[in-house]
mmCIF file of C-alpha atoms in Angstrom:
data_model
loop_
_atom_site.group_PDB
_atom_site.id
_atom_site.type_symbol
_atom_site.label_atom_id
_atom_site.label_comp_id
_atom_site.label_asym_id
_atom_site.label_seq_id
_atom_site.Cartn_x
_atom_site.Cartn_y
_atom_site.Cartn_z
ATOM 1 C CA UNK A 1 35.130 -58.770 -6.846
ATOM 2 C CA UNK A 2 35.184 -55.634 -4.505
ATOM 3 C CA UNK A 3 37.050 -52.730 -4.786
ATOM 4 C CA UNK A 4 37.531 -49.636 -3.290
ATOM 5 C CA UNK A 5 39.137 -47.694 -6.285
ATOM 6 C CA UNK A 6 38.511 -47.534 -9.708
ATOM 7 C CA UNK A 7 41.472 -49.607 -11.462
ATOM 8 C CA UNK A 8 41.895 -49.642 -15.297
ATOM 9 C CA UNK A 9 44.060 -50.495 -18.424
ATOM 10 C CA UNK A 10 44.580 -48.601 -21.289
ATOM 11 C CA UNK A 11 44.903 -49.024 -25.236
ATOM 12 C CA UNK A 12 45.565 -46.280 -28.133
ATOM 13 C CA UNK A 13 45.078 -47.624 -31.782
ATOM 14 C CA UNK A 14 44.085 -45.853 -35.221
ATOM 15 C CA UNK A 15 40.715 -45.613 -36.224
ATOM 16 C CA UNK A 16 40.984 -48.276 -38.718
ATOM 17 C CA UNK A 17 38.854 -50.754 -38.926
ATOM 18 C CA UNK A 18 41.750 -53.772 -39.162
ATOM 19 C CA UNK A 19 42.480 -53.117 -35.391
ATOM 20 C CA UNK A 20 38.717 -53.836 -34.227
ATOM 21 C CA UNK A 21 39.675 -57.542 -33.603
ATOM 22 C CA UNK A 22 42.015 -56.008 -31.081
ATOM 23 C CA UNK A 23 39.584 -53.775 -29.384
ATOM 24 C CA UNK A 24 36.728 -56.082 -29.159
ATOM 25 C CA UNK A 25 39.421 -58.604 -27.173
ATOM 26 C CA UNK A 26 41.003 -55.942 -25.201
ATOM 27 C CA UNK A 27 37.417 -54.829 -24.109
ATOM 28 C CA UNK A 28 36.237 -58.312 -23.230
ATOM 29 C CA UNK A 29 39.106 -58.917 -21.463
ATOM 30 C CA UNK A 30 39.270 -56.119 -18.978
ATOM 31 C CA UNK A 31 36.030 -56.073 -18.133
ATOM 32 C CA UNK A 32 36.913 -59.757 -17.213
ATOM 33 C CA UNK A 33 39.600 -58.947 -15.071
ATOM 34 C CA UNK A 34 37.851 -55.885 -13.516
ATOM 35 C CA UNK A 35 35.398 -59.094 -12.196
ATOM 36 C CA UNK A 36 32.303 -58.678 -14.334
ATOM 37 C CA UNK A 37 30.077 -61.994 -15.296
ATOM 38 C CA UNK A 38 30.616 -63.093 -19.626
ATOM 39 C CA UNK A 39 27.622 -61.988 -20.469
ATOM 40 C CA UNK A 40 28.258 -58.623 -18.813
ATOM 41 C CA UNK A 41 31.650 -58.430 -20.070
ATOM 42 C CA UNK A 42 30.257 -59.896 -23.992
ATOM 43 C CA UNK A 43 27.816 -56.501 -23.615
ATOM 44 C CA UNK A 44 30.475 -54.252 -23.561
ATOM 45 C CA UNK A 45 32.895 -55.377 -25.902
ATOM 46 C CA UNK A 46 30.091 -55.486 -28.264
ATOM 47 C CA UNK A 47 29.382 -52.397 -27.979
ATOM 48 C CA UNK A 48 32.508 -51.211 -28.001
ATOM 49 C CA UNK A 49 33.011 -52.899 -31.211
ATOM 50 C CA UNK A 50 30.096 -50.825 -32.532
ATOM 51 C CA UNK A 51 31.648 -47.532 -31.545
ATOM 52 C CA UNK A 52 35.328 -48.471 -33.131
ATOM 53 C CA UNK A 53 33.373 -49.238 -36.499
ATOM 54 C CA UNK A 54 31.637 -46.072 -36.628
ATOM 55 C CA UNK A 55 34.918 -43.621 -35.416
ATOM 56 C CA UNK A 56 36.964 -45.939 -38.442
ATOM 57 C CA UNK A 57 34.334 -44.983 -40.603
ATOM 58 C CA UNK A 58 34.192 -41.196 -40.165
ATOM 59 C CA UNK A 59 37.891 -40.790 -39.529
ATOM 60 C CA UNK A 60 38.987 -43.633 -42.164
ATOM 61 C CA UNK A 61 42.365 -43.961 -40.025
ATOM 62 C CA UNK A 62 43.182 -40.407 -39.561
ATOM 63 C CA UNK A 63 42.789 -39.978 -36.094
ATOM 64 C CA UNK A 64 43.936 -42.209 -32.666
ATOM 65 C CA UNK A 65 41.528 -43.412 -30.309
ATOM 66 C CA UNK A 66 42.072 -43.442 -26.325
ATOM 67 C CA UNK A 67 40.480 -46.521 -25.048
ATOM 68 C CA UNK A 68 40.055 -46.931 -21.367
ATOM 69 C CA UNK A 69 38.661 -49.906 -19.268
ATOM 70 C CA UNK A 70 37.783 -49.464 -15.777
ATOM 71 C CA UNK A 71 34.974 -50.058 -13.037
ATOM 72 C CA UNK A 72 34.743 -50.607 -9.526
ATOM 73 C CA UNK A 73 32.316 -54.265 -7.771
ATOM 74 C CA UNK A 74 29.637 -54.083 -9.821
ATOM 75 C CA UNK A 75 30.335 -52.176 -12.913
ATOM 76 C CA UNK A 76 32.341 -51.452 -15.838
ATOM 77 C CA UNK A 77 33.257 -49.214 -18.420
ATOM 78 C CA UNK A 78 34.820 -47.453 -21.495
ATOM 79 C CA UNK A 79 36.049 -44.399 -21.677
ATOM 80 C CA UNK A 80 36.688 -43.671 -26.180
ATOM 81 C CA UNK A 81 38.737 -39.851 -26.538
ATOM 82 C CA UNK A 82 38.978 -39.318 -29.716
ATOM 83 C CA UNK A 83 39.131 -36.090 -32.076
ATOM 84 C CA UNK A 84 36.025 -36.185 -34.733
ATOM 85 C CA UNK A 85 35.028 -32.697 -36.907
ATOM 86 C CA UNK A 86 31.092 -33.786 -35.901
ATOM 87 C CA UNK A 87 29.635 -36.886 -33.449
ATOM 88 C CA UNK A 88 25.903 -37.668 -33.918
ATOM 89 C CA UNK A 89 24.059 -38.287 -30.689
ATOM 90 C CA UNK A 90 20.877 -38.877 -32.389
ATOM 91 C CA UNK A 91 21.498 -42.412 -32.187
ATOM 92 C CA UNK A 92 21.939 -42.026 -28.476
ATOM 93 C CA UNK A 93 18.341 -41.360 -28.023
ATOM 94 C CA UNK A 94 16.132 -44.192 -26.473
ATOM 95 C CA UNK A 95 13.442 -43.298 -29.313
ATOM 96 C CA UNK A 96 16.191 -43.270 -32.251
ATOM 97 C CA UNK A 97 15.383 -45.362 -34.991
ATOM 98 C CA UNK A 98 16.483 -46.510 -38.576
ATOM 99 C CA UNK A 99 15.312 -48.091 -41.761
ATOM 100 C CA UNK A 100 17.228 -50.937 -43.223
ATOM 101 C CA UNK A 101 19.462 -50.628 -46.127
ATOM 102 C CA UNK A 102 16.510 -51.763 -48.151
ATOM 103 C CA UNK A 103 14.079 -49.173 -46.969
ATOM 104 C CA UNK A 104 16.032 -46.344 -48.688
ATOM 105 C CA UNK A 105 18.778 -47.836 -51.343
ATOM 106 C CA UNK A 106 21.500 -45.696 -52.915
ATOM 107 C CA UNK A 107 24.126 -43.194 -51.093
ATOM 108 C CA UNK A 108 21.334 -41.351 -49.443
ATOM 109 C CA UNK A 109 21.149 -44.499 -46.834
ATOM 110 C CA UNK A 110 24.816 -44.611 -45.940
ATOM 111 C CA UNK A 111 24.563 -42.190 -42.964
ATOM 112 C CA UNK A 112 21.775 -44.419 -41.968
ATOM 113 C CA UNK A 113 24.104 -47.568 -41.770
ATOM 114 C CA UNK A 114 26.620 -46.316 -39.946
ATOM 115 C CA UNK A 115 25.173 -44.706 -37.342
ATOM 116 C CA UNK A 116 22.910 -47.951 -36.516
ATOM 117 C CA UNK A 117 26.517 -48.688 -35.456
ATOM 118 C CA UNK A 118 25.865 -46.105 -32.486
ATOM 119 C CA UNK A 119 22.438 -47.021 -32.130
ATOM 120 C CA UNK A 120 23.067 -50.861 -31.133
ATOM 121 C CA UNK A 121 26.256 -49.187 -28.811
ATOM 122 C CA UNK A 122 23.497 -47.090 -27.000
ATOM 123 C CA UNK A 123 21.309 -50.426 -26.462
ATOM 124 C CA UNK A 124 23.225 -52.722 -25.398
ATOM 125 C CA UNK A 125 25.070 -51.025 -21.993
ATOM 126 C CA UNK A 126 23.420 -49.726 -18.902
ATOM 127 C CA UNK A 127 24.763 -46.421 -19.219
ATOM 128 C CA UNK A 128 26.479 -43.720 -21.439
ATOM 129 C CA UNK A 129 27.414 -40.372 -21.502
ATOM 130 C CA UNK A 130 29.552 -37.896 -23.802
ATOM 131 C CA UNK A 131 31.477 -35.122 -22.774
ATOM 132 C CA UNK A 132 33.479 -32.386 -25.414
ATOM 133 C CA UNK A 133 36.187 -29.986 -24.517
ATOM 134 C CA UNK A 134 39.155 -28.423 -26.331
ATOM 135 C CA UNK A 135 40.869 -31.590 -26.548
ATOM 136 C CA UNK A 136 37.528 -33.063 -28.040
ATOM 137 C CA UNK A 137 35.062 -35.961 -27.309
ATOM 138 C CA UNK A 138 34.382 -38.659 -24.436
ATOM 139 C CA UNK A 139 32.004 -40.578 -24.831
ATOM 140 C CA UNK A 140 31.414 -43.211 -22.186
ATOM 141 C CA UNK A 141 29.789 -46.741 -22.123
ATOM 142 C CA UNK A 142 28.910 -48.539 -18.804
ATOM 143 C CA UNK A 143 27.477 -52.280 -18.173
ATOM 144 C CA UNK A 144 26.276 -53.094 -14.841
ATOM 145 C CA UNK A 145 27.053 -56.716 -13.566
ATOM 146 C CA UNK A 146 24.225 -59.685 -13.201
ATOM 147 C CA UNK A 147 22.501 -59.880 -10.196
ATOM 148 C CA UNK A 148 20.820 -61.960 -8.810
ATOM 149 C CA UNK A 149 17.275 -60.827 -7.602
ATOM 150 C CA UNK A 150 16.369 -60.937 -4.059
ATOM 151 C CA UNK A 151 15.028 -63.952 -2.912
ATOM 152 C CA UNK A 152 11.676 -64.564 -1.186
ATOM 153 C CA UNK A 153 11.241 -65.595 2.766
ATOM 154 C CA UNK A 154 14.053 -66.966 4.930
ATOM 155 C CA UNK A 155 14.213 -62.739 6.859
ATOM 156 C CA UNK A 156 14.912 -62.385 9.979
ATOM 157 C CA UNK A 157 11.330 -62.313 12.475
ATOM 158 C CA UNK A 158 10.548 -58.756 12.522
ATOM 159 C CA UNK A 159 10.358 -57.595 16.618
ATOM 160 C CA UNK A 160 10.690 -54.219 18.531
ATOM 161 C CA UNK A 161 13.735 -52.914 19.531
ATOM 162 C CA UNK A 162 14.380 -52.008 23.291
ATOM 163 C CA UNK A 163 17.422 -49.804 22.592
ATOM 164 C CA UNK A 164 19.351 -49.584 19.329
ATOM 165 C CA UNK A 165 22.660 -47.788 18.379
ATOM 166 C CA UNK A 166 23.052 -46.589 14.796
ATOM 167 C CA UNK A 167 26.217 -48.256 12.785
ATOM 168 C CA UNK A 168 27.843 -48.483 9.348
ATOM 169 C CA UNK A 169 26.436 -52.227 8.269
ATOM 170 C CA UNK A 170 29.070 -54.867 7.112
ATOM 171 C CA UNK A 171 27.782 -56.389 3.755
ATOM 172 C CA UNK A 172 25.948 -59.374 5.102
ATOM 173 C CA UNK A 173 23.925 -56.996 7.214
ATOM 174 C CA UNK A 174 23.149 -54.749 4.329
ATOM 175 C CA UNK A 175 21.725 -57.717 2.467
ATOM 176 C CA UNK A 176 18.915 -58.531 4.759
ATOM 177 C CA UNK A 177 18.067 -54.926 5.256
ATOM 178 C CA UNK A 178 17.619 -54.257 1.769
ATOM 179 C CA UNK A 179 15.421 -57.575 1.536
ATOM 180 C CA UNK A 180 13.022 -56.471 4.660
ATOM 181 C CA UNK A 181 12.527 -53.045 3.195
ATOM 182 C CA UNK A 182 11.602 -54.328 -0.534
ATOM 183 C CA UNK A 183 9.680 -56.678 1.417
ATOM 184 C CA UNK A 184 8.013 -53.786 3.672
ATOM 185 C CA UNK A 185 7.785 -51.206 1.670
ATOM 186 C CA UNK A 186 5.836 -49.953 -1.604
ATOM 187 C CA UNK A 187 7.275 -50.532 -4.562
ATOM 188 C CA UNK A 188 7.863 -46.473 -5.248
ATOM 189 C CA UNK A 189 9.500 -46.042 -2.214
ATOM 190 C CA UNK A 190 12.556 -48.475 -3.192
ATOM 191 C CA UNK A 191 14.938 -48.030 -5.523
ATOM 192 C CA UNK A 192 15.434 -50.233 -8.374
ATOM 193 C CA UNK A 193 18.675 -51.354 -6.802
ATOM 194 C CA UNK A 194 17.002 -52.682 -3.906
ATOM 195 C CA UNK A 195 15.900 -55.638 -5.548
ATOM 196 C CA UNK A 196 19.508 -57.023 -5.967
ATOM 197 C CA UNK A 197 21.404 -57.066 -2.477
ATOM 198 C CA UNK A 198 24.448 -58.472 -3.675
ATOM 199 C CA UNK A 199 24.623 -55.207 -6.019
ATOM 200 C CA UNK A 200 23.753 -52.825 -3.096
ATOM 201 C CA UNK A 201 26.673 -54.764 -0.857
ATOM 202 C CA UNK A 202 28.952 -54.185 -3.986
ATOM 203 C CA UNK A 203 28.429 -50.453 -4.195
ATOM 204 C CA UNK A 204 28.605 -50.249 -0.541
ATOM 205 C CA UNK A 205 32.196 -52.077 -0.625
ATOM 206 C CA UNK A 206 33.439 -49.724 -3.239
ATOM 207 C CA UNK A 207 31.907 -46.544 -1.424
ATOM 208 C CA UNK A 208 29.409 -45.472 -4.008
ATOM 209 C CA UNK A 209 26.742 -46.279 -1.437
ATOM 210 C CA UNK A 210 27.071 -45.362 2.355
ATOM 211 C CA UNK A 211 24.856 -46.842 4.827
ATOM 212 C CA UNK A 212 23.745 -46.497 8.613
ATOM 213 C CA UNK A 213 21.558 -49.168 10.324
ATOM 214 C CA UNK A 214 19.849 -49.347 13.624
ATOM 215 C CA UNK A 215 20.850 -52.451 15.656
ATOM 216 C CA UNK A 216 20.372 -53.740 18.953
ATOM 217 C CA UNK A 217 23.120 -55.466 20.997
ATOM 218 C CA UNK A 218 21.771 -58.939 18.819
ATOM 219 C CA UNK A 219 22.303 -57.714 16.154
ATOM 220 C CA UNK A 220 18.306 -57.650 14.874
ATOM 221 C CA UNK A 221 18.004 -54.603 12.519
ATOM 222 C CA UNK A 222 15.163 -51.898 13.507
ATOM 223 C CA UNK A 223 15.845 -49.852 10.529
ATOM 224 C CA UNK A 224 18.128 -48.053 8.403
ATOM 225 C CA UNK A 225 18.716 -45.506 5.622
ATOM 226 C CA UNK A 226 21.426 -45.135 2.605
ATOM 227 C CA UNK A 227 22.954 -42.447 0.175
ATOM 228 C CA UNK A 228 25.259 -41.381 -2.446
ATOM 229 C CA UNK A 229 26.955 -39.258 -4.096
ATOM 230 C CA UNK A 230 25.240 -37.992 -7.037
ATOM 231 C CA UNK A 231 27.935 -35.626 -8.106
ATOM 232 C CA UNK A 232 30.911 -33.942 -6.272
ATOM 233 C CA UNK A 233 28.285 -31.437 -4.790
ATOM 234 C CA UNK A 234 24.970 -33.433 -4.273
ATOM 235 C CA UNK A 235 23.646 -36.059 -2.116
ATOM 236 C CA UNK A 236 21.147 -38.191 -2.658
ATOM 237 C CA UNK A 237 18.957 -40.422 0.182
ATOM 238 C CA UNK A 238 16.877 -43.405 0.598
ATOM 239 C CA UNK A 239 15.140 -43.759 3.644
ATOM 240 C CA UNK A 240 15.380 -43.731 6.773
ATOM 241 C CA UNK A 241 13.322 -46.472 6.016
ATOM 242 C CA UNK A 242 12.063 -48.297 9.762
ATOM 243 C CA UNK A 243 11.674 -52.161 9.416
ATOM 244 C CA UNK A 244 11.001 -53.324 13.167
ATOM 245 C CA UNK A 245 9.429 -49.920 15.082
ATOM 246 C CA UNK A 246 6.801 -48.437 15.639
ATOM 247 C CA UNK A 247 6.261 -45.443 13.728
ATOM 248 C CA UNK A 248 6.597 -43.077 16.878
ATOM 249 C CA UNK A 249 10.134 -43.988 17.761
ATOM 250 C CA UNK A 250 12.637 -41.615 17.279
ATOM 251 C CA UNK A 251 14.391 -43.825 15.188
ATOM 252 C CA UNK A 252 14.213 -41.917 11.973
ATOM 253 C CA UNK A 253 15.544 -38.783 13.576
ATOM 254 C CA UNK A 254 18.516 -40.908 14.265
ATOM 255 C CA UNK A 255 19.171 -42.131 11.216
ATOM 256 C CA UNK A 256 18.988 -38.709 9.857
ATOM 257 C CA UNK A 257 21.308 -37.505 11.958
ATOM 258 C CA UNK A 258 23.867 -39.961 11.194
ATOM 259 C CA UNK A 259 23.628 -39.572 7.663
ATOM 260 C CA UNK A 260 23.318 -35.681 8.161
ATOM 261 C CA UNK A 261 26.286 -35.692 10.471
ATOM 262 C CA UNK A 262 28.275 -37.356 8.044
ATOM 263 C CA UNK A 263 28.236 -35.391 5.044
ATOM 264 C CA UNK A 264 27.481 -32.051 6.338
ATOM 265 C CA UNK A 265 31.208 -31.228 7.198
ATOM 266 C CA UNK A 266 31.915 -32.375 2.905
ATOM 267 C CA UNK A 267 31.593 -30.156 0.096
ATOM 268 C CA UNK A 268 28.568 -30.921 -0.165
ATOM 269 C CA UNK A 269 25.664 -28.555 -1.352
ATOM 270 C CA UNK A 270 22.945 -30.096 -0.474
ATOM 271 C CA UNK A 271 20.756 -33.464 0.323
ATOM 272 C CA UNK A 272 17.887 -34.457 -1.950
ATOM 273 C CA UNK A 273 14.801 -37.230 -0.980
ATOM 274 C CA UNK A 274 12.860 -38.663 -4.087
ATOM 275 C CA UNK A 275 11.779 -41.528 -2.711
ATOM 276 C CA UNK A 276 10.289 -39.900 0.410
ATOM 277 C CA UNK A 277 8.822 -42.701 3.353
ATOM 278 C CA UNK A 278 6.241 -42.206 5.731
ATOM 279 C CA UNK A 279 8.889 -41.695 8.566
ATOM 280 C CA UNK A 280 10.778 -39.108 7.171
ATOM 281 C CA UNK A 281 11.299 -36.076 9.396
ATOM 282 C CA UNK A 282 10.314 -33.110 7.216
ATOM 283 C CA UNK A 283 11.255 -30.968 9.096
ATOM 284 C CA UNK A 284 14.541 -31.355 8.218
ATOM 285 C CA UNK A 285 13.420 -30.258 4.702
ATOM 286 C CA UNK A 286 11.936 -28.064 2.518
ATOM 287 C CA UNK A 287 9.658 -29.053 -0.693
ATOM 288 C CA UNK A 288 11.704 -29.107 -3.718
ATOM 289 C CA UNK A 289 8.585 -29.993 -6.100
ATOM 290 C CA UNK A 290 6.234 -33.144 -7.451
ATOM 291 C CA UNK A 291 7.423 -36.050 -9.422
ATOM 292 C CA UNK A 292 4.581 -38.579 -11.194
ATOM 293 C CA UNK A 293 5.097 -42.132 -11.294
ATOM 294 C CA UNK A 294 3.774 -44.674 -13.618
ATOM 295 C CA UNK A 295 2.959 -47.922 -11.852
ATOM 296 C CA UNK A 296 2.393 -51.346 -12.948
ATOM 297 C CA UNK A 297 -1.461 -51.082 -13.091
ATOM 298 C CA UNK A 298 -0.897 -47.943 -15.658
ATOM 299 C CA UNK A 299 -1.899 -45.361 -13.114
ATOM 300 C CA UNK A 300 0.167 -42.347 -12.066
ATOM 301 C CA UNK A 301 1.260 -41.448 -8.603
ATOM 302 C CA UNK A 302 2.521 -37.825 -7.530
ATOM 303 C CA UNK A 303 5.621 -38.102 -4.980
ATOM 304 C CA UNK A 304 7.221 -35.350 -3.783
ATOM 305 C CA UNK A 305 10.632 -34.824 -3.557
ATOM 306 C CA UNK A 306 12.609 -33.021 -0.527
ATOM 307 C CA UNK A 307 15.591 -30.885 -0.131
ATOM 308 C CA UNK A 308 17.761 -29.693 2.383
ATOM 309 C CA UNK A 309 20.654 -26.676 1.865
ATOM 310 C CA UNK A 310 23.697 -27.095 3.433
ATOM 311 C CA UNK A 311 25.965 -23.911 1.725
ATOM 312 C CA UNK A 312 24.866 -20.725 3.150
ATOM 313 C CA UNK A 313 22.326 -18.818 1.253
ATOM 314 C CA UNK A 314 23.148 -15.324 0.674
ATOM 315 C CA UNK A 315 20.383 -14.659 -1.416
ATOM 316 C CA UNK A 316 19.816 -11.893 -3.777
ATOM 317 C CA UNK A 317 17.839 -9.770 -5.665
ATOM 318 C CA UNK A 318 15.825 -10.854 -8.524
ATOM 319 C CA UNK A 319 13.619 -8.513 -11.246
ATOM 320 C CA UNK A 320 10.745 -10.257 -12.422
ATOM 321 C CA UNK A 321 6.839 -9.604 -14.246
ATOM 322 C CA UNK A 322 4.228 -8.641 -11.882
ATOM 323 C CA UNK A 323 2.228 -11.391 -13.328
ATOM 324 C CA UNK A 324 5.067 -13.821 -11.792
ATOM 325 C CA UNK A 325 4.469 -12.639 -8.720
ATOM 326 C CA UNK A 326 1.929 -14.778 -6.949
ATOM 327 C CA UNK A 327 3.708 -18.328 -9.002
ATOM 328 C CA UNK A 328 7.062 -17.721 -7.060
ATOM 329 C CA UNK A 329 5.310 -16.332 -3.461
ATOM 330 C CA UNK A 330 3.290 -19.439 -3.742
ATOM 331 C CA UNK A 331 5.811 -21.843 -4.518
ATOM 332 C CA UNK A 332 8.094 -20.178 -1.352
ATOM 333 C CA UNK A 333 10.944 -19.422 -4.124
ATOM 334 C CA UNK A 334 11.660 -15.924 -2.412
ATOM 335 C CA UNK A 335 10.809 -13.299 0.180
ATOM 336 C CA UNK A 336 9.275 -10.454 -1.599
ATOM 337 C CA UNK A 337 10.722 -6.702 -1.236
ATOM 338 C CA UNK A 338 6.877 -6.188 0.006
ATOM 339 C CA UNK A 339 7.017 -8.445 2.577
ATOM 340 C CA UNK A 340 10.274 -6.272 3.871
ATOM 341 C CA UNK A 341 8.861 -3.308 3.131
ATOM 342 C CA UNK A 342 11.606 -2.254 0.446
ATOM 343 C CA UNK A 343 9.395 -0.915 -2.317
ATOM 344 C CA UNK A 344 11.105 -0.458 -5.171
ATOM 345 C CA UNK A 345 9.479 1.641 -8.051
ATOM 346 C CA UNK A 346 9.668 0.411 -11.643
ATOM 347 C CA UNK A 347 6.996 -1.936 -13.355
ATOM 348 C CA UNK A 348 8.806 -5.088 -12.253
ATOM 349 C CA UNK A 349 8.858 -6.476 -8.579
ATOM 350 C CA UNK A 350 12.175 -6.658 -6.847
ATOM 351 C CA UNK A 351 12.668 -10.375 -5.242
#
């Protein structure tokens, strides 16, 4: 199922613990409709389930509960509003841990039990988050679809290009490109969702992902690079990454430019590179700082990541320790007042 707009259904009950038949089947069944897999679908009304429990148990049928289904392709979620004096995230914590009823009997174990309901929640969906405001808590719970993982062989013979253009990919095209770069490229220079094309072509479809390949008038792909939308303000990229060139075509430039050209008219801030490939220009760039990587034989890799500003910088003026002063010169985080030759007096330095 492909979509291009998040779609959803609605249900407001009591936090009492007789009506978590109903959520459990109004969760299941909505993520159903909104096209996920059973087991994907059994995921999230289970852990649903677990977070009705626990809001009956602290508000004992006090308070209503909001619950909204939705998701685009290849995920979905639920969104719980609800009003609550306190909401422990400890449980939301990927180290979080508790004791059985028999590890500590009596009354002191009771908080234990009921927030194991939060702690299965937390484990058994892809994603959450919770967000408070006046009108108090969200807390969201998102389970990705199955996918199948990217098959082995059977890509398209890897040649030159004599000429190219640079165009959005339909899905089927998308699908093979992600397959020749997972089967080109290290293993830290792909994304996780890489190794599931049908997923990629899914967030493609319902715009989370936007895409520009290199093609020739065949149709044979030379290359190609991807991004998205990390927030309303921030864009993330992956590439270009160049499947079928040699590496002093000016390929990459191209595919940089399209992407570029198509966000930097947005409201967007800026454009961010963590997973950084041999052929990116970085010129277009300035160093944003390291990131370490474990790999699979246990030892660490240092990548670093890549920004480029797209909002005017002002700038401004800054008061910091003279012992500071050689960290941020180093690290190109400002233009000193020396360097200007604006000496200011005062112990600190002026920025």
């Amino acid at each position: 199922m492909n979509s291009t707009t998040i779609t959803g259904v609605n249900l407001e009950v009591t936090t009492d613990a007789v009506f978590l038949p109903l959520v459990t089947a109004f969760v299941e069944k909505a993520a159903l409709a909104l096209g996920m897999d059973d087991a994907t679908a059994k995921a999230l009304m289970t852990a649903s389930g677990e977070v009705f429990t626990y809001l009956s148990h602290i508000g004992a049928g006090e308070n209503d509960v909001r619950i909204r289904c939705s998701g685009k392709g290849y995920y979905a979620q639920a969104d719980f509003d609800f009003q609550a004096e306190s909401f422990n995230m400890h449980a939301f914590n990927m180290t979080a841990s508790y004791g059985l009823p028999e590890d500590l009997p009596g009354e002191e174990n009771e908080p234990d039990q009921e927030e194991t309901h939060l702690l299965t929640a937390s484990r058994m969906v892809d994603r959450f988050k919770l967000a408070q405001s006046d009108d108090g808590f969200r807390l969201t719970l998102t389970k990705e679809r199955t996918y199948p993982a990217a098959s082995k062989g059977g890509l398209p013979k890897v040649t030159p290009l004599q000429s190219y253009s640079v165009v959005k990919p339909d899905s089927e095209e998308l699908k093979i490109f992600v397959r020749m770069v997972v089967d080109q490229y290290d293993p830290h220079l792909v994304p996780s969702s890489f190794h599931f094309p049908g997923k990629v072509a899914d967030m493609a479809a319902c715009g989370d992902y936007r895409a520009a390949l290199a093609v020739d008038e065949e149709g044979r792909i030379g290359g190609g690079i991807i991004w998205i939308w990390e927030n309303h303000q921030m864009v993330e990229c992956y590439g270009p990454y160049v499947v079928s060139e040699p590496s002093a075509s000016s390929m990459p430039h191209d595919l940089l430019d399209f992407c570029i050209g198509a966000i930097a008219r947005s409201r967007a801030l800026g454009l961010i590179c963590r997973y950084p490939t041999p052929e990116l220009p970085l010129e277009y760039f300035e160093t944003l700082g390291d990131l370490t990587f474990l790999q699979s034989d246990g030892s660490l890799l240092e990548l670093t990541a890549w920004y480029r500003h797209f909002d005017e910088d002002l700038g401004a003026t800054v008061w910091t320790h003279p012992l500071l002063d050689d960290f941020l010169a180093r690290d190109r985080l400002f233009a000193s007042a020396q360097e200007g030759d604006q000496l200011l007096s005062g112990e600190g330095s002026a920025c």
